[in-house]
CSV table of C-alpha atoms in Angstrom, one decimal:
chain,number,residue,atom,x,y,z
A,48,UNK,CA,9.3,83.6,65.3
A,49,UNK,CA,9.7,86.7,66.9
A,50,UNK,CA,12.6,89.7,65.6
A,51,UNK,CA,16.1,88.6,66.7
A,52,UNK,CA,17.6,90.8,69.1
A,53,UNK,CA,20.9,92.4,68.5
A,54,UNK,CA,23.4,91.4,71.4
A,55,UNK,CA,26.6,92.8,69.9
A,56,UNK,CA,28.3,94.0,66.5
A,57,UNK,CA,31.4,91.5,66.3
A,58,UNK,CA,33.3,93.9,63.9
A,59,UNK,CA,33.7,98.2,64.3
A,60,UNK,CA,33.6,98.3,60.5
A,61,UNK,CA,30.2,99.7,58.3
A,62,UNK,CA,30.0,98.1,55.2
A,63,UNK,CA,30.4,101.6,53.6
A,64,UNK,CA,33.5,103.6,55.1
A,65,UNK,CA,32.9,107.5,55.1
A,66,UNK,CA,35.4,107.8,52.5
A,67,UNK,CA,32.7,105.6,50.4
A,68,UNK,CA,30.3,108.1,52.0
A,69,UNK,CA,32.4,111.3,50.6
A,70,UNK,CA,32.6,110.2,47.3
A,71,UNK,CA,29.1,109.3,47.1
A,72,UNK,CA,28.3,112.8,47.8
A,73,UNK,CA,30.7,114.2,46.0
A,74,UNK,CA,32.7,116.3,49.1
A,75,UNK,CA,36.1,116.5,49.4
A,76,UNK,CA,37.9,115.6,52.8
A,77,UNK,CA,40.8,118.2,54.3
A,78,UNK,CA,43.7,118.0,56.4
A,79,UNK,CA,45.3,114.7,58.0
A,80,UNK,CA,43.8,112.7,58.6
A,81,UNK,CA,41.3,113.4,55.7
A,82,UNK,CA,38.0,114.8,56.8
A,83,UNK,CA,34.6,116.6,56.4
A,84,UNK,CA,32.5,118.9,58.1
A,85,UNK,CA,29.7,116.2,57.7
A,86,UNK,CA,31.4,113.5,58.6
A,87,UNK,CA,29.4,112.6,61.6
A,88,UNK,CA,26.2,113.5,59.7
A,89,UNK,CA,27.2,110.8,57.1
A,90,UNK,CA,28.1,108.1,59.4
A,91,UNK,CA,25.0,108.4,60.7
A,92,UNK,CA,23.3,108.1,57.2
A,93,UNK,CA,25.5,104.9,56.4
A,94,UNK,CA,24.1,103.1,59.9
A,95,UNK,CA,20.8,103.9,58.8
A,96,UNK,CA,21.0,102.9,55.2
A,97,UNK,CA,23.0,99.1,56.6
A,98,UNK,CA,19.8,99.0,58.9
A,99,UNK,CA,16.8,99.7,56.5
A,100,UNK,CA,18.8,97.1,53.8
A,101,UNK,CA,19.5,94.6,56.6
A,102,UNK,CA,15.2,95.2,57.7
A,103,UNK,CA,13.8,94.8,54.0
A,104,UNK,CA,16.2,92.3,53.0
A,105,UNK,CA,16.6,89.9,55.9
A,106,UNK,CA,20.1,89.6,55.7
A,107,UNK,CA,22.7,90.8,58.0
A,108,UNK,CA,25.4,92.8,56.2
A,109,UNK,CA,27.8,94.2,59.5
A,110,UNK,CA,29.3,90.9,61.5
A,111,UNK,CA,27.1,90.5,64.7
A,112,UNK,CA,25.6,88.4,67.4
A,113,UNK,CA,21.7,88.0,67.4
A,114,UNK,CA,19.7,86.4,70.0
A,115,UNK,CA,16.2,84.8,69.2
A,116,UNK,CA,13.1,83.4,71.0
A,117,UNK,CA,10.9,80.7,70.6
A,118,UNK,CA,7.8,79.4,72.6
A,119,UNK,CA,8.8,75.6,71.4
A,120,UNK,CA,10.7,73.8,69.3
A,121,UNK,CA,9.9,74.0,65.4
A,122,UNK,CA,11.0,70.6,63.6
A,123,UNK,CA,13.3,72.5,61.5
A,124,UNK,CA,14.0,75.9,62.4
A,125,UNK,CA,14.7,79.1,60.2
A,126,UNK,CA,16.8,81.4,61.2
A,127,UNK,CA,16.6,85.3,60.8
A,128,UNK,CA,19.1,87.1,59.3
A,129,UNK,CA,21.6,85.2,57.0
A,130,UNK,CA,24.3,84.5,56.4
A,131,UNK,CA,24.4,82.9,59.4
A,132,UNK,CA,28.5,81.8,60.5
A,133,UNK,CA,28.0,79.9,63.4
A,134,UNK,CA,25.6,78.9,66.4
A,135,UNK,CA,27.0,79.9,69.7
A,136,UNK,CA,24.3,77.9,72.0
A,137,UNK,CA,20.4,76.6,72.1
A,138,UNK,CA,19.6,76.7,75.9
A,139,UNK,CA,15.8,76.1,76.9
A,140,UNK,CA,13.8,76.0,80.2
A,141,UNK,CA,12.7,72.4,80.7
A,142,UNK,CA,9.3,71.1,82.4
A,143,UNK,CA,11.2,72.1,85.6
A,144,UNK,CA,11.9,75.2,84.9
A,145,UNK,CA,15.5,74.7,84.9
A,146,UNK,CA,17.5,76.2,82.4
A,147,UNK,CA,19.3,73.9,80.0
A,148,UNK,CA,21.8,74.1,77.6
A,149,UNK,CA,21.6,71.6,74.4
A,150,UNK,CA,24.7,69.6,73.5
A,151,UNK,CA,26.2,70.8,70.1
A,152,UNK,CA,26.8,67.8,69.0
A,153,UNK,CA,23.0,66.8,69.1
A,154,UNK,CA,21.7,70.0,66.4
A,155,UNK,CA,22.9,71.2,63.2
A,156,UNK,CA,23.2,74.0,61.4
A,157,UNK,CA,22.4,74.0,57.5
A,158,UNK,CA,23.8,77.3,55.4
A,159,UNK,CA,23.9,75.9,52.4
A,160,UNK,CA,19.7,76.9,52.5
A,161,UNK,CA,18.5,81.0,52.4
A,162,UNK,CA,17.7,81.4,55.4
A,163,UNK,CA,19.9,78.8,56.8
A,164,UNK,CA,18.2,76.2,59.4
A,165,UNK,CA,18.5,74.5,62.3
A,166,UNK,CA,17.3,71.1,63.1
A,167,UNK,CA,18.0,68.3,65.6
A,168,UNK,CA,21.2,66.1,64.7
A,169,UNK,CA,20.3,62.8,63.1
A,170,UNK,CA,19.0,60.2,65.7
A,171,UNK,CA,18.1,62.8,68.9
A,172,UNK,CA,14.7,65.2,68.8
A,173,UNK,CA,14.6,68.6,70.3
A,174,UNK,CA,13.7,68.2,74.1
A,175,UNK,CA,10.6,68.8,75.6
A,176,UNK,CA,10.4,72.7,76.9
A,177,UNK,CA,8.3,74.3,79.8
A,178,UNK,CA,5.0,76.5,78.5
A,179,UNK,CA,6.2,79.6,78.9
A,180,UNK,CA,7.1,82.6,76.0
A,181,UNK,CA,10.3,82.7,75.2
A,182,UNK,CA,11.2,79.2,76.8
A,183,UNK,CA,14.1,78.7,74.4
A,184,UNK,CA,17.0,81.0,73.2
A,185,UNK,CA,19.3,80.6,70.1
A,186,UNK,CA,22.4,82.4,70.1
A,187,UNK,CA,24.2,82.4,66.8
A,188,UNK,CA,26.6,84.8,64.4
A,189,UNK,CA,25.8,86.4,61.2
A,190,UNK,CA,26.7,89.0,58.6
A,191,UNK,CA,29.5,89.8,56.4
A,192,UNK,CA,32.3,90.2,58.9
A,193,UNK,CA,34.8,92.8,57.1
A,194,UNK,CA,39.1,93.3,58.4
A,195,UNK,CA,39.6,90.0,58.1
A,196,UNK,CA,37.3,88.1,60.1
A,197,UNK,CA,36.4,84.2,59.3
A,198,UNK,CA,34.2,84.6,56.3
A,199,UNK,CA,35.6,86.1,53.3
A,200,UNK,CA,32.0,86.6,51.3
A,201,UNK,CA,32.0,89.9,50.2
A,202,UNK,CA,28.4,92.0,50.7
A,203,UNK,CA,26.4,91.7,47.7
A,204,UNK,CA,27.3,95.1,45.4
A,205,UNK,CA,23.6,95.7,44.7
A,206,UNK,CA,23.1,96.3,48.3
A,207,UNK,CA,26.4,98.5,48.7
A,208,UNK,CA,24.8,100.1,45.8
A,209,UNK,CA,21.1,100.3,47.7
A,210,UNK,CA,23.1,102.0,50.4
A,211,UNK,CA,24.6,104.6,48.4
A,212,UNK,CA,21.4,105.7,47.1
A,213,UNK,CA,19.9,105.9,50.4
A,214,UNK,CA,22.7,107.8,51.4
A,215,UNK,CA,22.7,110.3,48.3
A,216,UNK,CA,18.9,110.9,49.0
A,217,UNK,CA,19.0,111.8,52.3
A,218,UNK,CA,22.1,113.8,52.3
A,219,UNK,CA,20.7,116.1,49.4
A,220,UNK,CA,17.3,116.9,51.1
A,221,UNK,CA,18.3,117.0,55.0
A,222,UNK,CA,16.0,119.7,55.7
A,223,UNK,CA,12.9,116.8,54.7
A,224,UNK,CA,14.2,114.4,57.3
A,225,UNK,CA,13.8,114.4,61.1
A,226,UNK,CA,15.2,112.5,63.6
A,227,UNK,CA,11.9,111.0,64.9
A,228,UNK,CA,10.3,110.4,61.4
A,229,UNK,CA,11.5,107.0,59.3
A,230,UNK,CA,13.7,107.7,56.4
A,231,UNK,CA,11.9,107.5,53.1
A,232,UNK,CA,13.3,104.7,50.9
A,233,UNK,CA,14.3,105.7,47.3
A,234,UNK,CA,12.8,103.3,44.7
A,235,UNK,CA,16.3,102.4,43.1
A,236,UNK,CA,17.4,100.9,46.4
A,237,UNK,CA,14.4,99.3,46.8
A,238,UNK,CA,14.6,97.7,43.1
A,239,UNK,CA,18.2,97.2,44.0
A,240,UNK,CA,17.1,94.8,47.1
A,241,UNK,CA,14.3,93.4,46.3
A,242,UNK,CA,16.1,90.4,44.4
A,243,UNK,CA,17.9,89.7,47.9
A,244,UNK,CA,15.1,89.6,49.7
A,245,UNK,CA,14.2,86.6,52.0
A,246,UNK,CA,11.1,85.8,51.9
A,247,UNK,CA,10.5,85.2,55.5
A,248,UNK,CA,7.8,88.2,56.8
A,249,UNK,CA,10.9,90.3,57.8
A,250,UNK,CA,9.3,93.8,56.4
């Protein structure tokens, strides 16, 4: 299965507000309302710290919507990126090459697995597609959502704490980081992550 594609964050929040961010880093925030000189610098830092936990770990900490391929139908299918909240639709191109959306009430969803799966309701069998790539598209919800969205399950704290490591590292040695170049990794994040890792191939 190919890398799911990001269609839309569902929430505004980061896991890790900038105030998280200041303290961190140990800066104090001026005026009101509170801020910092760096403040964009470290809500940059915090995107990129959700993203490289989110990439090593497999699981989705900011609320979103994901979109993923598939060539055909897999008897049971895994889905990147957990937890996953909710499928939104399973559409495929038939041997027509029409475009088909599958009834909800003929799939379900299973969370209570890491990564959660997707298989064929009891009684009906996925359909049969068209060979082509990318012949059928699953659109579903995952993440943490934060504010007071449906699912109350707080992000892990080892990841937070990942994140704030991240965040630590790169903030204290700027001048070693470019904007083209992939931010190095400290290894207390990744010791921090590992044990939330879904062992799935997502590097």
């Amino acid at each position: 299965m190919n890398e799911p594609r990001l269609v839309a964050y569902l929430d505004t929040a980061e896991p890790l507000t900038l105030a998280d961010a200041r303290l961190q880093c140990r800066l104090d925030a001026e005026g009101s309302p509170p801020s910092h000189p760096d403040d964009d610098l470290l809500a940059a830092f915090v995107a990129v710290a959700r993203e490289q936990v989110e990439r090593f770990t497999g699981r989705a900490l900011r609320y979103q919507r994901l979109r993923v391929a598939l060539d055909e139908f897999e008897d049971v299918i895994d889905l990147p990126y957990s937890p996953v909240l909710a499928i939104e639709s399973v559409s495929y191109v038939d041997t027509s090459g029409a475009t088909v959306s599958v009834d909800a009430a003929d799939y379900r969803l299973d969370v209570r697995t890491v990564p959660a799966r997707l298989a064929p309701a009891v009684g009906p069998t996925w359909p049969d597609v068209a060979d082509t790539t990318g012949a059928i598209e699953i659109v579903y919800t995952a993440g943490y959502p934060t504010g007071g969205s449906p699912d109350p399950e707080p992000v892990p704290r080892s990841l937070l704490q990942a994140m704030r490591l991240m965040l630590t590292h790169w903030y204290e040695h700027r001048s070693d980081v470019e904007a083209t170049q992939h931010y190095e990794i400290p290894m207390g994040s990744v010791a921090l992550m590992t044990p939330w890792r879904i062992r799935r191939g997502i590097a």
